[in-house]
């Protein structure tokens, strides 16, 4: 009984977060996967971190060195993590500000792309990678001075359900630009 109440509260909190920070339906396939948080970045050589379907927060396993790369998608060539999970920009962020505009409940729907490395690794990315500190002391990956995020409704590699959500969330291209068209 306690597990069901906790799961219900987690779903309610995630729903509120989606509403609070521009979370909408976005572009989605015909069937929507269960709402879960995105996976943390893994290094190119580390095993993929697993996220259970009932988990509402990403695990921190295998986030020592970021492994960004490129992948083909319905939006063109995009930036993904080592596990193939899409990464996004938030238009309310200010380039080179050193902070994220996505805070509190927003982070449940749009978890930051994290690393433990001061110099994230990437393959095929021509934009400049960096990091900014999160309020809890972790390191969020940036591309051309803009923080990167996952979308909680992207549950498998290749998902791009966050693209264009509320006209403020966009996929990243390898040069570090926002992909605004689908």
PDB file of C-alpha atoms in Angstrom:
ATOM      1  CA  UNK A   1       0.000   0.000   0.000  1.00  0.00           C
ATOM      2  CA  UNK A   2       2.799   2.419   0.912  1.00  0.00           C
ATOM      3  CA  UNK A   3       4.501   1.764  -2.480  1.00  0.00           C
ATOM      4  CA  UNK A   4       1.303   2.638  -4.367  1.00  0.00           C
ATOM      5  CA  UNK A   5       0.901   5.921  -2.475  1.00  0.00           C
ATOM      6  CA  UNK A   6       4.541   6.842  -3.130  1.00  0.00           C
ATOM      7  CA  UNK A   7       4.210   6.048  -6.830  1.00  0.00           C
ATOM      8  CA  UNK A   8       1.008   8.102  -7.006  1.00  0.00           C
ATOM      9  CA  UNK A   9       2.680  11.061  -5.327  1.00  0.00           C
ATOM     10  CA  UNK A  10       5.667  10.807  -7.690  1.00  0.00           C
ATOM     11  CA  UNK A  11       3.353  10.817 -10.709  1.00  0.00           C
ATOM     12  CA  UNK A  12       1.428  13.784  -9.304  1.00  0.00           C
ATOM     13  CA  UNK A  13       4.674  15.700  -8.672  1.00  0.00           C
ATOM     14  CA  UNK A  14       5.937  14.960 -12.185  1.00  0.00           C
ATOM     15  CA  UNK A  15       2.616  16.106 -13.672  1.00  0.00           C
ATOM     16  CA  UNK A  16       2.868  19.365 -11.749  1.00  0.00           C
ATOM     17  CA  UNK A  17       6.456  19.831 -12.914  1.00  0.00           C
ATOM     18  CA  UNK A  18       5.496  19.303 -16.534  1.00  0.00           C
ATOM     19  CA  UNK A  19       2.817  21.956 -16.218  1.00  0.00           C
ATOM     20  CA  UNK A  20       5.067  24.363 -14.321  1.00  0.00           C
ATOM     21  CA  UNK A  21       7.986  24.519 -16.738  1.00  0.00           C
ATOM     22  CA  UNK A  22       6.506  24.326 -20.162  1.00  0.00           C
ATOM     23  CA  UNK A  23       5.870  20.591 -20.219  1.00  0.00           C
ATOM     24  CA  UNK A  24       3.261  19.709 -22.758  1.00  0.00           C
ATOM     25  CA  UNK A  25       2.685  16.878 -25.127  1.00  0.00           C
ATOM     26  CA  UNK A  26       5.435  17.875 -27.560  1.00  0.00           C
ATOM     27  CA  UNK A  27       6.096  15.732 -30.578  1.00  0.00           C
ATOM     28  CA  UNK A  28       5.359  12.166 -29.716  1.00  0.00           C
ATOM     29  CA  UNK A  29       5.026   8.825 -31.390  1.00  0.00           C
ATOM     30  CA  UNK A  30       1.568   7.269 -31.726  1.00  0.00           C
ATOM     31  CA  UNK A  31       1.982   5.481 -28.411  1.00  0.00           C
ATOM     32  CA  UNK A  32       3.391   7.363 -25.456  1.00  0.00           C
ATOM     33  CA  UNK A  33       5.806   5.529 -23.171  1.00  0.00           C
ATOM     34  CA  UNK A  34       5.510   5.720 -19.405  1.00  0.00           C
ATOM     35  CA  UNK A  35       6.745   8.923 -17.799  1.00  0.00           C
ATOM     36  CA  UNK A  36      10.202   8.403 -16.308  1.00  0.00           C
ATOM     37  CA  UNK A  37      13.220  10.572 -15.861  1.00  0.00           C
ATOM     38  CA  UNK A  38      16.026  10.550 -18.407  1.00  0.00           C
ATOM     39  CA  UNK A  39      19.176   8.601 -17.788  1.00  0.00           C
ATOM     40  CA  UNK A  40      22.379  10.231 -16.660  1.00  0.00           C
ATOM     41  CA  UNK A  41      25.259  10.407 -19.061  1.00  0.00           C
ATOM     42  CA  UNK A  42      27.654   7.524 -19.189  1.00  0.00           C
ATOM     43  CA  UNK A  43      31.179   7.610 -20.467  1.00  0.00           C
ATOM     44  CA  UNK A  44      31.797   6.121 -23.870  1.00  0.00           C
ATOM     45  CA  UNK A  45      33.429   3.109 -22.222  1.00  0.00           C
ATOM     46  CA  UNK A  46      31.276   2.758 -19.114  1.00  0.00           C
ATOM     47  CA  UNK A  47      28.302   0.410 -19.029  1.00  0.00           C
ATOM     48  CA  UNK A  48      24.932   2.031 -19.593  1.00  0.00           C
ATOM     49  CA  UNK A  49      23.102   3.132 -16.478  1.00  0.00           C
ATOM     50  CA  UNK A  50      19.713   1.573 -16.026  1.00  0.00           C
ATOM     51  CA  UNK A  51      16.571   3.372 -14.954  1.00  0.00           C
ATOM     52  CA  UNK A  52      13.664   1.336 -13.667  1.00  0.00           C
ATOM     53  CA  UNK A  53      10.234   2.279 -15.073  1.00  0.00           C
ATOM     54  CA  UNK A  54       9.029   3.270 -11.603  1.00  0.00           C
ATOM     55  CA  UNK A  55      11.993   5.567 -10.948  1.00  0.00           C
ATOM     56  CA  UNK A  56      11.253   9.297 -10.964  1.00  0.00           C
ATOM     57  CA  UNK A  57      14.868  10.443 -10.748  1.00  0.00           C
ATOM     58  CA  UNK A  58      17.897   9.492 -12.798  1.00  0.00           C
ATOM     59  CA  UNK A  59      20.545   7.320 -11.203  1.00  0.00           C
ATOM     60  CA  UNK A  60      24.037   8.682 -10.775  1.00  0.00           C
ATOM     61  CA  UNK A  61      25.873   5.543 -11.898  1.00  0.00           C
ATOM     62  CA  UNK A  62      28.318   5.921 -14.775  1.00  0.00           C
ATOM     63  CA  UNK A  63      28.257   9.725 -14.996  1.00  0.00           C
ATOM     64  CA  UNK A  64      32.000  10.173 -14.493  1.00  0.00           C
ATOM     65  CA  UNK A  65      32.760  11.313 -18.040  1.00  0.00           C
ATOM     66  CA  UNK A  66      30.144  12.592 -20.407  1.00  0.00           C
ATOM     67  CA  UNK A  67      29.822  10.686 -23.636  1.00  0.00           C
ATOM     68  CA  UNK A  68      27.964  12.921 -26.053  1.00  0.00           C
ATOM     69  CA  UNK A  69      27.713  11.931 -29.695  1.00  0.00           C
ATOM     70  CA  UNK A  70      25.501  12.513 -32.700  1.00  0.00           C
ATOM     71  CA  UNK A  71      22.558  10.510 -33.962  1.00  0.00           C
ATOM     72  CA  UNK A  72      20.066  10.701 -36.810  1.00  0.00           C
ATOM     73  CA  UNK A  73      16.486  11.545 -35.852  1.00  0.00           C
ATOM     74  CA  UNK A  74      13.264  12.811 -37.390  1.00  0.00           C
ATOM     75  CA  UNK A  75      14.639  16.315 -36.667  1.00  0.00           C
ATOM     76  CA  UNK A  76      17.945  15.645 -38.450  1.00  0.00           C
ATOM     77  CA  UNK A  77      21.335  15.075 -36.819  1.00  0.00           C
ATOM     78  CA  UNK A  78      21.050  15.692 -33.075  1.00  0.00           C
ATOM     79  CA  UNK A  79      23.184  15.454 -29.941  1.00  0.00           C
ATOM     80  CA  UNK A  80      22.570  12.416 -27.722  1.00  0.00           C
ATOM     81  CA  UNK A  81      24.313  10.903 -24.735  1.00  0.00           C
ATOM     82  CA  UNK A  82      26.349   7.687 -24.854  1.00  0.00           C
ATOM     83  CA  UNK A  83      23.122   5.714 -24.400  1.00  0.00           C
ATOM     84  CA  UNK A  84      21.408   7.441 -27.336  1.00  0.00           C
ATOM     85  CA  UNK A  85      19.133   9.636 -25.198  1.00  0.00           C
ATOM     86  CA  UNK A  86      18.312  13.015 -26.768  1.00  0.00           C
ATOM     87  CA  UNK A  87      19.440  16.241 -25.101  1.00  0.00           C
ATOM     88  CA  UNK A  88      17.663  19.586 -25.184  1.00  0.00           C
ATOM     89  CA  UNK A  89      18.131  23.327 -24.778  1.00  0.00           C
ATOM     90  CA  UNK A  90      15.745  25.580 -22.799  1.00  0.00           C
ATOM     91  CA  UNK A  91      15.156  28.963 -24.477  1.00  0.00           C
ATOM     92  CA  UNK A  92      14.737  30.658 -21.084  1.00  0.00           C
ATOM     93  CA  UNK A  93      18.391  29.940 -20.271  1.00  0.00           C
ATOM     94  CA  UNK A  94      20.848  32.782 -20.881  1.00  0.00           C
ATOM     95  CA  UNK A  95      23.988  31.857 -22.813  1.00  0.00           C
ATOM     96  CA  UNK A  96      27.181  31.970 -20.723  1.00  0.00           C
ATOM     97  CA  UNK A  97      25.245  32.996 -17.580  1.00  0.00           C
ATOM     98  CA  UNK A  98      26.635  30.061 -15.609  1.00  0.00           C
ATOM     99  CA  UNK A  99      23.172  29.163 -14.314  1.00  0.00           C
ATOM    100  CA  UNK A 100      20.100  27.199 -15.366  1.00  0.00           C
ATOM    101  CA  UNK A 101      16.640  28.775 -15.614  1.00  0.00           C
ATOM    102  CA  UNK A 102      15.072  25.348 -15.034  1.00  0.00           C
ATOM    103  CA  UNK A 103      14.770  24.986 -11.267  1.00  0.00           C
ATOM    104  CA  UNK A 104      12.722  23.211  -8.624  1.00  0.00           C
ATOM    105  CA  UNK A 105       9.740  21.331 -10.125  1.00  0.00           C
ATOM    106  CA  UNK A 106      10.971  21.967 -13.672  1.00  0.00           C
ATOM    107  CA  UNK A 107      13.916  19.658 -13.033  1.00  0.00           C
ATOM    108  CA  UNK A 108      11.619  16.661 -12.500  1.00  0.00           C
ATOM    109  CA  UNK A 109      10.460  16.911 -16.115  1.00  0.00           C
ATOM    110  CA  UNK A 110      13.741  18.197 -17.529  1.00  0.00           C
ATOM    111  CA  UNK A 111      16.647  16.593 -15.618  1.00  0.00           C
ATOM    112  CA  UNK A 112      20.037  18.194 -16.249  1.00  0.00           C
ATOM    113  CA  UNK A 113      22.680  16.371 -18.253  1.00  0.00           C
ATOM    114  CA  UNK A 114      25.308  15.767 -15.568  1.00  0.00           C
ATOM    115  CA  UNK A 115      28.977  14.877 -15.541  1.00  0.00           C
ATOM    116  CA  UNK A 116      31.729  14.528 -12.984  1.00  0.00           C
ATOM    117  CA  UNK A 117      34.314  15.660 -15.533  1.00  0.00           C
ATOM    118  CA  UNK A 118      35.404  19.286 -15.904  1.00  0.00           C
ATOM    119  CA  UNK A 119      35.978  18.585 -19.597  1.00  0.00           C
ATOM    120  CA  UNK A 120      33.138  16.456 -20.992  1.00  0.00           C
ATOM    121  CA  UNK A 121      34.031  14.113 -23.835  1.00  0.00           C
ATOM    122  CA  UNK A 122      32.194  14.100 -27.150  1.00  0.00           C
ATOM    123  CA  UNK A 123      32.289  12.455 -30.531  1.00  0.00           C
ATOM    124  CA  UNK A 124      31.159  14.434 -33.587  1.00  0.00           C
ATOM    125  CA  UNK A 125      30.194  17.529 -31.578  1.00  0.00           C
ATOM    126  CA  UNK A 126      31.684  20.720 -33.037  1.00  0.00           C
ATOM    127  CA  UNK A 127      30.155  23.129 -30.508  1.00  0.00           C
ATOM    128  CA  UNK A 128      32.039  24.021 -27.323  1.00  0.00           C
ATOM    129  CA  UNK A 129      31.331  21.785 -24.330  1.00  0.00           C
ATOM    130  CA  UNK A 130      31.605  22.984 -20.759  1.00  0.00           C
ATOM    131  CA  UNK A 131      29.932  22.728 -17.368  1.00  0.00           C
ATOM    132  CA  UNK A 132      28.065  24.870 -14.884  1.00  0.00           C
ATOM    133  CA  UNK A 133      27.364  24.070 -11.231  1.00  0.00           C
ATOM    134  CA  UNK A 134      23.889  22.951 -10.214  1.00  0.00           C
ATOM    135  CA  UNK A 135      22.352  24.201  -6.938  1.00  0.00           C
ATOM    136  CA  UNK A 136      23.149  20.823  -5.344  1.00  0.00           C
ATOM    137  CA  UNK A 137      26.831  21.009  -6.300  1.00  0.00           C
ATOM    138  CA  UNK A 138      26.843  18.732  -9.355  1.00  0.00           C
ATOM    139  CA  UNK A 139      28.134  19.666 -12.803  1.00  0.00           C
ATOM    140  CA  UNK A 140      25.632  20.250 -15.627  1.00  0.00           C
ATOM    141  CA  UNK A 141      26.938  19.937 -19.173  1.00  0.00           C
ATOM    142  CA  UNK A 142      26.712  22.972 -21.446  1.00  0.00           C
ATOM    143  CA  UNK A 143      26.988  23.272 -25.216  1.00  0.00           C
ATOM    144  CA  UNK A 144      28.052  26.695 -26.517  1.00  0.00           C
ATOM    145  CA  UNK A 145      27.374  28.135 -23.051  1.00  0.00           C
ATOM    146  CA  UNK A 146      23.807  26.768 -22.805  1.00  0.00           C
ATOM    147  CA  UNK A 147      22.835  24.069 -20.259  1.00  0.00           C
ATOM    148  CA  UNK A 148      21.677  20.696 -21.604  1.00  0.00           C
ATOM    149  CA  UNK A 149      18.712  18.672 -20.331  1.00  0.00           C
ATOM    150  CA  UNK A 150      16.916  15.370 -20.834  1.00  0.00           C
ATOM    151  CA  UNK A 151      13.128  15.090 -21.188  1.00  0.00           C
ATOM    152  CA  UNK A 152      11.471  12.730 -18.699  1.00  0.00           C
ATOM    153  CA  UNK A 153       9.053  11.398 -21.338  1.00  0.00           C
ATOM    154  CA  UNK A 154      11.946  10.271 -23.554  1.00  0.00           C
ATOM    155  CA  UNK A 155      12.280   6.714 -22.293  1.00  0.00           C
ATOM    156  CA  UNK A 156      14.353   5.033 -24.991  1.00  0.00           C
ATOM    157  CA  UNK A 157      17.128   5.976 -27.395  1.00  0.00           C
ATOM    158  CA  UNK A 158      15.780   7.887 -30.366  1.00  0.00           C
ATOM    159  CA  UNK A 159      12.835   9.453 -28.518  1.00  0.00           C
ATOM    160  CA  UNK A 160      12.471  13.176 -29.283  1.00  0.00           C
ATOM    161  CA  UNK A 161       9.192  13.842 -27.470  1.00  0.00           C
ATOM    162  CA  UNK A 162      10.548  17.033 -25.880  1.00  0.00           C
ATOM    163  CA  UNK A 163      11.138  18.751 -29.224  1.00  0.00           C
ATOM    164  CA  UNK A 164       9.228  22.038 -29.342  1.00  0.00           C
ATOM    165  CA  UNK A 165       7.403  21.569 -26.029  1.00  0.00           C
ATOM    166  CA  UNK A 166       5.639  24.881 -25.321  1.00  0.00           C
ATOM    167  CA  UNK A 167       7.933  26.509 -27.900  1.00  0.00           C
ATOM    168  CA  UNK A 168      10.754  26.673 -25.312  1.00  0.00           C
ATOM    169  CA  UNK A 169      12.453  23.228 -25.426  1.00  0.00           C
ATOM    170  CA  UNK A 170      14.527  22.244 -28.461  1.00  0.00           C
ATOM    171  CA  UNK A 171      16.933  19.521 -29.500  1.00  0.00           C
ATOM    172  CA  UNK A 172      20.629  20.387 -29.839  1.00  0.00           C
ATOM    173  CA  UNK A 173      22.515  19.982 -33.092  1.00  0.00           C
ATOM    174  CA  UNK A 174      26.240  19.072 -33.192  1.00  0.00           C
ATOM    175  CA  UNK A 175      27.322  22.700 -33.712  1.00  0.00           C
ATOM    176  CA  UNK A 176      25.484  23.715 -30.530  1.00  0.00           C
ATOM    177  CA  UNK A 177      22.454  25.313 -32.172  1.00  0.00           C
ATOM    178  CA  UNK A 178      18.794  24.728 -31.313  1.00  0.00           C
ATOM    179  CA  UNK A 179      16.831  22.713 -33.831  1.00  0.00           C
ATOM    180  CA  UNK A 180      13.551  24.600 -34.073  1.00  0.00           C
ATOM    181  CA  UNK A 181      11.957  22.715 -36.988  1.00  0.00           C
ATOM    182  CA  UNK A 182      10.746  19.117 -37.162  1.00  0.00           C
TER     183      UNK A 182
END
